[in-house]
Short mmCIF file of C-alpha atoms (C1' of nucleotides) in Angstrom, two decimals:
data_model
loop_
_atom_site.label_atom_id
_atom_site.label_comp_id
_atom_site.label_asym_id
_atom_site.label_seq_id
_atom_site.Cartn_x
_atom_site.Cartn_y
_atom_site.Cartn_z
CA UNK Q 1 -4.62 -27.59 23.39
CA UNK Q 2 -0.84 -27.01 23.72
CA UNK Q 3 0.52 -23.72 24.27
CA UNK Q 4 1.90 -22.08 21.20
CA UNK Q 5 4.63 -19.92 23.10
CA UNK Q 6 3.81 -16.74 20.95
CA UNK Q 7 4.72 -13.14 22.08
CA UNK Q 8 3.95 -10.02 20.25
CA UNK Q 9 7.53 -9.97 18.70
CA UNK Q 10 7.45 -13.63 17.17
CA UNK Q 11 4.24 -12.27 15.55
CA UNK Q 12 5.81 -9.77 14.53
CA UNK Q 13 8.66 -11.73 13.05
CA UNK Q 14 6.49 -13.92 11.50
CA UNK Q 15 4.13 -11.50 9.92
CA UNK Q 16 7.74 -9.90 8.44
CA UNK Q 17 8.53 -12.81 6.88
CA UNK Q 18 5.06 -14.12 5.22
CA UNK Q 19 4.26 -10.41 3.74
CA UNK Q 20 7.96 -10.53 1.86
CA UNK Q 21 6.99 -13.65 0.89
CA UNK Q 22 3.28 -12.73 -0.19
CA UNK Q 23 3.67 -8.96 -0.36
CA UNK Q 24 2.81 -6.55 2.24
CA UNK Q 25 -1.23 -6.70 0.80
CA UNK Q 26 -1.35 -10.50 0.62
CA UNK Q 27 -0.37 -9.99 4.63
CA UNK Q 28 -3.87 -11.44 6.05
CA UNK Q 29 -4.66 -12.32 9.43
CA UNK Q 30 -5.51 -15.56 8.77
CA UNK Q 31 -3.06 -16.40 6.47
CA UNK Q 32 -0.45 -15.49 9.04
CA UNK Q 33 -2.57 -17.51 11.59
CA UNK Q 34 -2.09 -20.70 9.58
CA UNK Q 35 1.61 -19.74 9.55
CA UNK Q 36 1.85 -19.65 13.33
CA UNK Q 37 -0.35 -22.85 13.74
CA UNK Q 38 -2.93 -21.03 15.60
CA UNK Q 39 -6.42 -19.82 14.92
CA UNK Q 40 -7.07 -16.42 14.01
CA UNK Q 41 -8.72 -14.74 16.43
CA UNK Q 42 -5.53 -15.86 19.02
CA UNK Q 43 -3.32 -13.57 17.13
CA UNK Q 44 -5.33 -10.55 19.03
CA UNK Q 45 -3.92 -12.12 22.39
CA UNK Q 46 -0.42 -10.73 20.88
CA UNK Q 47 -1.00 -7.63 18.64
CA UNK Q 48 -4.20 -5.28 18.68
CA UNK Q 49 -5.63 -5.51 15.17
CA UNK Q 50 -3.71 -5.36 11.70
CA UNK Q 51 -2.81 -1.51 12.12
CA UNK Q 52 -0.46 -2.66 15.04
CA UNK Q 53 1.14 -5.78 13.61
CA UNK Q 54 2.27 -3.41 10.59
CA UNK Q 55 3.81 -1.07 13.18
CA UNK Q 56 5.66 -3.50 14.46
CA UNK Q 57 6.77 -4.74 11.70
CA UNK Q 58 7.60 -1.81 10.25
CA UNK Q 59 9.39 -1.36 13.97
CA UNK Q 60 11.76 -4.80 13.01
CA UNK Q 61 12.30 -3.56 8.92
CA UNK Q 62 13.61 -0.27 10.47
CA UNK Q 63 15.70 -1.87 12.93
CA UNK Q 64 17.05 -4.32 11.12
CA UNK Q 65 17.86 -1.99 7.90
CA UNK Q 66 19.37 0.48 10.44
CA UNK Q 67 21.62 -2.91 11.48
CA UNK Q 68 22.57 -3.50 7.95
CA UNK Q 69 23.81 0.03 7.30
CA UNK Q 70 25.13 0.27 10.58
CA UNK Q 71 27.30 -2.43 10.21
CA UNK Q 72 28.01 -2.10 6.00
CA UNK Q 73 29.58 1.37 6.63
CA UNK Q 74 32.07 -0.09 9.92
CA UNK Q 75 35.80 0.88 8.86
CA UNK Q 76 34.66 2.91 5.89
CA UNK Q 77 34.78 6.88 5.19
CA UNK Q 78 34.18 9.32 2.01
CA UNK Q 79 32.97 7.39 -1.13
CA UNK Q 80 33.57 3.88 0.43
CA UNK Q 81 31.18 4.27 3.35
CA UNK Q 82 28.69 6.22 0.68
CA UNK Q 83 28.18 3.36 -1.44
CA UNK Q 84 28.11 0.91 1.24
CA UNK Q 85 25.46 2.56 3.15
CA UNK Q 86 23.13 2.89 -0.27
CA UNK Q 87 23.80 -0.45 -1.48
CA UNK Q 88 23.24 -1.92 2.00
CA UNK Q 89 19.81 -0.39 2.05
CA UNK Q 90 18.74 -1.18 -1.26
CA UNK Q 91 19.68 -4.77 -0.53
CA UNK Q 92 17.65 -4.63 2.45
CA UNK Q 93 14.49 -2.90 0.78
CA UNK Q 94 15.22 -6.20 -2.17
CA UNK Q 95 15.81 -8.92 -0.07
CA UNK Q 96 12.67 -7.80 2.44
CA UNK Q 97 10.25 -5.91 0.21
CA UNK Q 98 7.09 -6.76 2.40
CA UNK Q 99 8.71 -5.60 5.85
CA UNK Q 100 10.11 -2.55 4.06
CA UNK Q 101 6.63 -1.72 2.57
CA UNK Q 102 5.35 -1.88 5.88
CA UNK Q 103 7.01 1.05 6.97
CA UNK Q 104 6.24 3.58 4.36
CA UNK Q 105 3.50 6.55 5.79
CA UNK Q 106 4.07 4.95 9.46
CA UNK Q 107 4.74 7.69 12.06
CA UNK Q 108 6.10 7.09 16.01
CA UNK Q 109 3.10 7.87 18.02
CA UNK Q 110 5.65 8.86 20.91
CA UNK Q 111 9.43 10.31 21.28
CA UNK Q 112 10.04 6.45 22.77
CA UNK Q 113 8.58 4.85 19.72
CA UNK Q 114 10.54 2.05 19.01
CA UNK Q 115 9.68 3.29 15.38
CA UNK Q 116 11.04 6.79 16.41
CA UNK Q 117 14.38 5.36 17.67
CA UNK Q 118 14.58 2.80 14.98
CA UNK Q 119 14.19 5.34 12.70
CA UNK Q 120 16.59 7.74 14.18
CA UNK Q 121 19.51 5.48 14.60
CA UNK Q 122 19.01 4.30 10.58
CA UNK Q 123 19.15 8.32 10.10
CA UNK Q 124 22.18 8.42 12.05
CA UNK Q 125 23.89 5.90 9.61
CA UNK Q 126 23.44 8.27 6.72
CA UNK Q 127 24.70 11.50 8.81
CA UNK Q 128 27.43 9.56 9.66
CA UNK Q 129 28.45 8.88 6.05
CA UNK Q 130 27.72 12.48 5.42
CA UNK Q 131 30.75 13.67 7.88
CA UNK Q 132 33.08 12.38 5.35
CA UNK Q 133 32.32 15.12 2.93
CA UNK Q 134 32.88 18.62 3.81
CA UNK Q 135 29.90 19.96 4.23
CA UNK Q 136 28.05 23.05 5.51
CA UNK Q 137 25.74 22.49 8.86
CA UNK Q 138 22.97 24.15 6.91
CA UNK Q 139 23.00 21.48 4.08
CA UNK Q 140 23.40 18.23 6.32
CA UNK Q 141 19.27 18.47 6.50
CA UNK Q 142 19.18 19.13 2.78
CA UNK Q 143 21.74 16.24 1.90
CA UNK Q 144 20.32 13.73 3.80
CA UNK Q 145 16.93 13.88 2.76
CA UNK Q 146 18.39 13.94 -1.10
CA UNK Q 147 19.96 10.81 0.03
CA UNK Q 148 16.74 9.11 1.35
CA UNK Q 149 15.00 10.07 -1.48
CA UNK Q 150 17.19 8.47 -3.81
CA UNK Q 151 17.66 5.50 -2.32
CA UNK Q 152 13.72 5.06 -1.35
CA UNK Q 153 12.89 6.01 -4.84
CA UNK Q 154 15.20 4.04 -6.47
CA UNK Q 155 14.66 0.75 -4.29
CA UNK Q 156 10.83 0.81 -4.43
CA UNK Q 157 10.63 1.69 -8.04
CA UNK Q 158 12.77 -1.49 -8.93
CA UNK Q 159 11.15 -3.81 -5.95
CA UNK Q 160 8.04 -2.60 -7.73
CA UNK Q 161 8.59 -3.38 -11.33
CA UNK Q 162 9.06 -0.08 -12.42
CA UNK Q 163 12.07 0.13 -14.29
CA UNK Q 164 10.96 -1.47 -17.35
CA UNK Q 165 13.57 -0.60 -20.41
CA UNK Q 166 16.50 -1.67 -21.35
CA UNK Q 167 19.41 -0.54 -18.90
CA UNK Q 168 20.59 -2.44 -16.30
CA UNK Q 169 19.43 -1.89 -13.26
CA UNK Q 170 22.50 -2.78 -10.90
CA UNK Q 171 24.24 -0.57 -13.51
CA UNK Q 172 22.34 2.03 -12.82
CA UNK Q 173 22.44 2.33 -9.33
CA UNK Q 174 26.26 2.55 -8.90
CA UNK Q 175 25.99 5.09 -11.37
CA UNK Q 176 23.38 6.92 -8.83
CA UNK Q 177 25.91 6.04 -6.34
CA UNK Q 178 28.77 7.97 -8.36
CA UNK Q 179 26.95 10.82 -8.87
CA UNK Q 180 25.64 11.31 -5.15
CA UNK Q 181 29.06 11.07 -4.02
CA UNK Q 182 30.64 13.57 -7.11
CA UNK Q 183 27.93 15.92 -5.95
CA UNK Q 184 28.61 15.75 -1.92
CA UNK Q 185 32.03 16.32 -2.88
CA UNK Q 186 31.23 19.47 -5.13
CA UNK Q 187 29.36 21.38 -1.93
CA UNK S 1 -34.58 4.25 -12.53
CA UNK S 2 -33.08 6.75 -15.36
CA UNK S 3 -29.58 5.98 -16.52
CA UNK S 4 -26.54 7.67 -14.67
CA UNK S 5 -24.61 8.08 -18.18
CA UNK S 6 -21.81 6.24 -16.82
CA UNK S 7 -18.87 4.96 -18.53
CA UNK S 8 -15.48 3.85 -17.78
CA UNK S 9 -13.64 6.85 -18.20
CA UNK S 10 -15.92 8.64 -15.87
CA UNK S 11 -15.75 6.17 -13.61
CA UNK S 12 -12.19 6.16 -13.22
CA UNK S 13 -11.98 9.69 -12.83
CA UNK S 14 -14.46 10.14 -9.75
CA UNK S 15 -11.97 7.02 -8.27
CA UNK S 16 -9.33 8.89 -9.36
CA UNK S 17 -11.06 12.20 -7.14
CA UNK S 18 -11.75 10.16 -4.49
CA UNK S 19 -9.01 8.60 -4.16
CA UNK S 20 -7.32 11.99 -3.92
CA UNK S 21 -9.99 12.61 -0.99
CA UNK S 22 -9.92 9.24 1.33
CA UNK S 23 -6.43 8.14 0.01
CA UNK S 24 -6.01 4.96 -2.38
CA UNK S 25 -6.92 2.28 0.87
CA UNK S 26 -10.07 4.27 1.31
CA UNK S 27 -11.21 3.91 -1.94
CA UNK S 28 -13.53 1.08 -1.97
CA UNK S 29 -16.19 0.16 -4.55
CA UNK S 30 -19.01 1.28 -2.22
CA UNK S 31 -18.09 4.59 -1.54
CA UNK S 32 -17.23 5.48 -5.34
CA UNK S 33 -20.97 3.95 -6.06
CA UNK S 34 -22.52 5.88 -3.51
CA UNK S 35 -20.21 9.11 -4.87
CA UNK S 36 -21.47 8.52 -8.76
CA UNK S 37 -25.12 7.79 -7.22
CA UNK S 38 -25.19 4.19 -8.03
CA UNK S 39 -25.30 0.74 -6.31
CA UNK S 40 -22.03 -0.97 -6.21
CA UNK S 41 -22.93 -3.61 -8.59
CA UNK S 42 -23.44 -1.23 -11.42
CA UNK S 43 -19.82 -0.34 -11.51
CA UNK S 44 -18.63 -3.60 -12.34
CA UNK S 45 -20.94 -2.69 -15.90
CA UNK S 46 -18.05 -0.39 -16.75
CA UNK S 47 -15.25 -1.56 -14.89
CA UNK S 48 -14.04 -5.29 -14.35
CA UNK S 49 -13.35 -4.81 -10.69
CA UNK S 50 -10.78 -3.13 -8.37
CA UNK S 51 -8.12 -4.18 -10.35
CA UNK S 52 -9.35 -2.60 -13.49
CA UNK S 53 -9.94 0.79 -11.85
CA UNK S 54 -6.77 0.67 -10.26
CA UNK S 55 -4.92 0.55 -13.92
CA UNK S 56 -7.41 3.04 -15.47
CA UNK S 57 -6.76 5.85 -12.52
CA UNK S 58 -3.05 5.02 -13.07
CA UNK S 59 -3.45 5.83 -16.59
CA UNK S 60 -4.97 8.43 -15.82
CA UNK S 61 -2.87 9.68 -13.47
CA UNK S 62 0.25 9.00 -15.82
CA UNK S 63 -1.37 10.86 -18.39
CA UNK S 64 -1.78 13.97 -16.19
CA UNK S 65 1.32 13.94 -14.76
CA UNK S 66 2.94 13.67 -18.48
CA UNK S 67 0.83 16.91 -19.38
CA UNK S 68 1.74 18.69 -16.23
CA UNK S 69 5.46 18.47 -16.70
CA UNK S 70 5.47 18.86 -20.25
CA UNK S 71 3.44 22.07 -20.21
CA UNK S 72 5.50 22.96 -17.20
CA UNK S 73 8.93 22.16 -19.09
CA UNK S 74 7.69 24.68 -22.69
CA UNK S 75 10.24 27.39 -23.63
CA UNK S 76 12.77 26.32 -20.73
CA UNK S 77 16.27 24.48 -21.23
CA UNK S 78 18.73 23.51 -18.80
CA UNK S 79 18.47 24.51 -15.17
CA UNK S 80 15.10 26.29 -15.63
CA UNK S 81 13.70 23.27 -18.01
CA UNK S 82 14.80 20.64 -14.75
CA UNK S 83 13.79 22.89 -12.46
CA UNK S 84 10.25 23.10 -13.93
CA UNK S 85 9.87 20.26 -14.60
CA UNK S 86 10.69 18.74 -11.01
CA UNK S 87 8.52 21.24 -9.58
CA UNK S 88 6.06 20.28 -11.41
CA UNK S 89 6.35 16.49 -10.87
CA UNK S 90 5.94 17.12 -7.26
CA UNK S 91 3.20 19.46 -7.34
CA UNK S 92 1.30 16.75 -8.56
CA UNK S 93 2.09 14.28 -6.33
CA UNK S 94 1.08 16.51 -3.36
CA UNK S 95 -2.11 17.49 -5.31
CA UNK S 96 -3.07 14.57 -6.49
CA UNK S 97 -1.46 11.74 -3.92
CA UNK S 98 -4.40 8.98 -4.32
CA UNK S 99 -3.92 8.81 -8.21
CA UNK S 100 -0.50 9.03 -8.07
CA UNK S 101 -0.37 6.19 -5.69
CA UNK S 102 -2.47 3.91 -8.34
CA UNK S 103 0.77 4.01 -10.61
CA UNK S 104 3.18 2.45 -8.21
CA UNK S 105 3.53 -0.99 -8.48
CA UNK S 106 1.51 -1.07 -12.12
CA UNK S 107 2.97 -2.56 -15.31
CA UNK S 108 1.64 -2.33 -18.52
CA UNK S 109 0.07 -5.56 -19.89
CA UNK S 110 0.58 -4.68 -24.07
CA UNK S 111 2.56 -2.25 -25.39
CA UNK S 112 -0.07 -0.36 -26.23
CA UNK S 113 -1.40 -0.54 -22.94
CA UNK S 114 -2.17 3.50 -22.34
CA UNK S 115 -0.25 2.73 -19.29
CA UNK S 116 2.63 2.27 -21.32
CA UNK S 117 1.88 5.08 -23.85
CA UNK S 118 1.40 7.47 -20.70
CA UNK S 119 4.46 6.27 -19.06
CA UNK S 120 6.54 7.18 -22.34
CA UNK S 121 5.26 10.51 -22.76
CA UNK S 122 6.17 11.57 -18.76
CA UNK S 123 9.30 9.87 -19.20
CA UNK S 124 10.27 11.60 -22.88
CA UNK S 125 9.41 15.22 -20.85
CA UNK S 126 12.33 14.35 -18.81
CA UNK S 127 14.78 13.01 -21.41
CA UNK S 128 13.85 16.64 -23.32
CA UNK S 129 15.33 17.94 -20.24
CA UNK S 130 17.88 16.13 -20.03
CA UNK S 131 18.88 17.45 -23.58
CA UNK S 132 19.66 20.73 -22.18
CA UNK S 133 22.69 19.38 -20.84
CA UNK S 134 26.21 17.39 -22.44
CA UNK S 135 25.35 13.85 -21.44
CA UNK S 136 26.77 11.07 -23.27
CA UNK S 137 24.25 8.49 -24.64
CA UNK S 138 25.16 5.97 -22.28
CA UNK S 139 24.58 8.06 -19.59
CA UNK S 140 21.17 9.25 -20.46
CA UNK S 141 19.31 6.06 -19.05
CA UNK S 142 20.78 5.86 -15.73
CA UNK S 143 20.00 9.78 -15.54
CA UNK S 144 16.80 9.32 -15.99
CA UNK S 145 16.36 6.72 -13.61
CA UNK S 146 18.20 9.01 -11.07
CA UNK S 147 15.57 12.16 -11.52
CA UNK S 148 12.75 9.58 -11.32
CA UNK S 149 14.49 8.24 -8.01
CA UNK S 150 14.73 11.69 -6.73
CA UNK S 151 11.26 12.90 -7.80
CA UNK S 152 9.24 9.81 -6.95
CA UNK S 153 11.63 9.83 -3.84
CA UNK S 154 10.94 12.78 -2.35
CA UNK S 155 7.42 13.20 -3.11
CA UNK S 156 5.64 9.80 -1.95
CA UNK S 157 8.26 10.25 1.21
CA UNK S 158 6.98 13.69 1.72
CA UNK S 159 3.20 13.06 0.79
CA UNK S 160 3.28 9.73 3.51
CA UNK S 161 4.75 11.85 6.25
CA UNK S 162 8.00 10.91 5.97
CA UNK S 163 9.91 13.95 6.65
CA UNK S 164 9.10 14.34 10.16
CA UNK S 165 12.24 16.58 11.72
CA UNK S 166 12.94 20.40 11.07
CA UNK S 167 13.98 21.65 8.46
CA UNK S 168 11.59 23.38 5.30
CA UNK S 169 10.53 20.67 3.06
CA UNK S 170 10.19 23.46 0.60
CA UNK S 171 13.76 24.63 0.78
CA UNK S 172 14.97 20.89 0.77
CA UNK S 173 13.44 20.16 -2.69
CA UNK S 174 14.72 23.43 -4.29
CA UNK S 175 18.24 22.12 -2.84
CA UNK S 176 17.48 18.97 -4.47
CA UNK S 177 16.89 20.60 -7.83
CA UNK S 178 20.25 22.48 -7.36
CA UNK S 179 21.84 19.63 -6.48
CA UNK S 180 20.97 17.68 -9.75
CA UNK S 181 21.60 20.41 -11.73
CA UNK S 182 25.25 20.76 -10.67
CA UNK S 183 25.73 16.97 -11.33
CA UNK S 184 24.34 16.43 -14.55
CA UNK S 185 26.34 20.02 -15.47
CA UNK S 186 29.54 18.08 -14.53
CA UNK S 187 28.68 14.92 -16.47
"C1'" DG O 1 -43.57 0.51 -32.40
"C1'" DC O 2 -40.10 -3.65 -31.85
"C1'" DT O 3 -36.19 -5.64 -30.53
"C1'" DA O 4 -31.84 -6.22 -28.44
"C1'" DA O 5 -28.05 -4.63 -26.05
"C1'" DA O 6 -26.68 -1.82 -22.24
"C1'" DA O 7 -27.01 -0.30 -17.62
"C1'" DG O 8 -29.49 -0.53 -13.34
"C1'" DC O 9 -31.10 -3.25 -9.39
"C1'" DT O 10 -31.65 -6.96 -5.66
"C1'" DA O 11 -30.06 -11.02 -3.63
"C1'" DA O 12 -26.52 -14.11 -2.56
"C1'" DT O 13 -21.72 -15.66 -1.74
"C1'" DC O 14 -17.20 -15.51 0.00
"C1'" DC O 15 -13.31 -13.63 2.39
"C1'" DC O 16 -11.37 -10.88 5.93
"C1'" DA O 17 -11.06 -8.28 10.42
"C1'" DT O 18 -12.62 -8.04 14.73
"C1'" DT O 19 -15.20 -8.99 19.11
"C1'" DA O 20 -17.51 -11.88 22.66
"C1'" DA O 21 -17.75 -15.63 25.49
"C1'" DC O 22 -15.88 -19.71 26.98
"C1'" DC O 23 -12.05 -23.17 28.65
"C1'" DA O 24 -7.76 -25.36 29.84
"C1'" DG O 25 -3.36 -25.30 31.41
"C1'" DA O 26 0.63 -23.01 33.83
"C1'" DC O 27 2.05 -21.01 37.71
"C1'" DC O 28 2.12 -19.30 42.06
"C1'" DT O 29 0.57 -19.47 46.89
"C1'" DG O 30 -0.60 -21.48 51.05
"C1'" DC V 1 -0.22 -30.95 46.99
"C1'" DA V 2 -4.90 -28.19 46.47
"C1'" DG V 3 -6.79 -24.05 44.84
"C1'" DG V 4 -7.13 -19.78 42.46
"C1'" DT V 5 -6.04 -16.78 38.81
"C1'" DC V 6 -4.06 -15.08 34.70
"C1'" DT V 7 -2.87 -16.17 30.08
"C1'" DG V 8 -3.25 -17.79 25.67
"C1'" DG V 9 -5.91 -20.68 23.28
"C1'" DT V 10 -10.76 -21.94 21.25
"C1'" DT V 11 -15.45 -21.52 18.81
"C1'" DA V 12 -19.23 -18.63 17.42
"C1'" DA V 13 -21.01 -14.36 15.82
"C1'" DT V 14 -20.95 -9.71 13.55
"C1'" DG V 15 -20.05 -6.53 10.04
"C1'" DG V 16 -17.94 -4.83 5.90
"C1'" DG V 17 -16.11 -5.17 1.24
"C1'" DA V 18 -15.70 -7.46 -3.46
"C1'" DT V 19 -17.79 -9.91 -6.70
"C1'" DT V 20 -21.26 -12.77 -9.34
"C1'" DA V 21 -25.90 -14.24 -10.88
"C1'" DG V 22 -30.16 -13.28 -12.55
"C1'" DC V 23 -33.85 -10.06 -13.27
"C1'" DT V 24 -35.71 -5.62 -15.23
"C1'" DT V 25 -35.90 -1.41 -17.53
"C1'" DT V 26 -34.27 2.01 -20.44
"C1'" DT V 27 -32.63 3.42 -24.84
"C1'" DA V 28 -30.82 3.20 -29.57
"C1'" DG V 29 -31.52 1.61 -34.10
"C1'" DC V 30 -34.46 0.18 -37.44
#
DNA sequence: GCTAAAAGCTAATCCCATTAACCAGACCTG
DNA sequence: CAGGTCTGGTTAATGGGATTAGCTTTTAGC
């Protein structure tokens, strides 16, 4: 029996991949198994139970969507760098609805968490935009968590079916994007 | 063996209860048995499986939800009626987070699905608020789907944890309904 | 009281996660 | 190159949850 040259991250990858393709629910073991070629129980050679593959994938979503912002908002400032940020993330929660499901109600375990530090450098995309608006210390906090809640509401409402009437949705969100920015601007 | 005067509606609501107690993943068809003082088998008499009691606590839910912010939103317009109703909103998220988690991802299967009918009355308490301020028509839709953002936002990302750093989660979400207000004012 | 549908129950099946115990190959060491 | 050990596979077994089948008893209507 041939090695299969797995390591904790390409199960990780892998198990990304098959729950946006199947949903983060239809994520099974042995489903993900047959994806690697591999039996099921050798999976636990490389991640420690189901609970742990989902942090790590929720590890890669956060890393990769902190990537994608990272790199949308390059060279941009004010407005510009706004609606890049929010429409690179809701791309990212679209295009990868499985990994990005995997990360909702996760929480580091430890300061060095790659979750924590994935999580605080995707943050740090969003403050960044922020510093093109004039606004107080005290309401960074305030602002930025208005900001995640939009764009996490919005993006898992539509990746979830919810927005069922008429309007479109792509519509819409530049629409949420205009009014975020109007209102930075107003503080 | 005397009857347990079950029926679906009662059914749904202890899942609906317990769901609120061991969260939506703990909810399993054993433990809501055990809870209504019934083998598991017997609750497939009244409800055709998970599935099925999934969509009935969403109704449920949806219907509570719709009564909570329309009660909340009586004799109020403009800032007050948004505020309320907001408030509201995420009081029963945080109250109620296993029930409310039954309505993501659910679509109605008829129109008169009381999914849908529930679904319509929540959403119709927010476009009553929204009357308490100069919107044009076209803009009413994509408003909507903005306060839902926000609300369903902020509330799932608080109720899972999400808002891990300092500042008052409290004082975040009244900023949030300040922050709405101005922009739909300026509309 | 009689009958039939409704509402329980037990037993059985299947799927999934996880653990235990075993085995082969890669790799390092002498 | 021979030998030992660690690693990453394997099969077999356990336990839990959902669901279905088939049987039995209560209860409602007549």
């Amino acid at each position: 029996m041939p090695r299969a040259g797995l390591d904790p991250a390409a199960v990780a990858a892998a198990g990304a991949a098959l729950a946006d393709e199947v949903g983060l629910p239809g994520l099974t073991m042995g489903l993900l198994a047959e994806r690697l070629g591999v039996r099921t129980p050798s999976l636990y050679k490389h991640v420690n139970g189901q609970d742990d593959l989902n942090r790590r994938i929720a590890a890669l979503a956060l890393s990769e969507a902190g990537d994608a912002v990272g790199a949308a908002v390059q060279g941009y400032a004010g407005r510009d760098a706004l609606a890049a940020a929010m429409r690179a993330f809701r791309t990212f929660v679209l295009e990868h609805p499985g990994r990005y499901a995997a990360t909702i109600g996760v929480e580091p375990l430890a300061p060095d968490d790659p979750i924590a530090t994935a999580s605080l450098r995707l943050l740090g995309s969003f403050t960044a935009v922020l510093r093109g608006y004039e606004i107080e210390r005290s309401d960074v906090d305030h602002a930025l968590r208005m900001l995640r809640s939009l764009c996490h509401g919005f993006a898992t409402l539509q990746s979830g079916g919810g927005f069922q009437w008429s309007a479109d949705v792509d519509e819409s969100f530049e629409w949420l994007i205009a009014f975020a920015d109007r209102g930075l601007r107003a503080l």
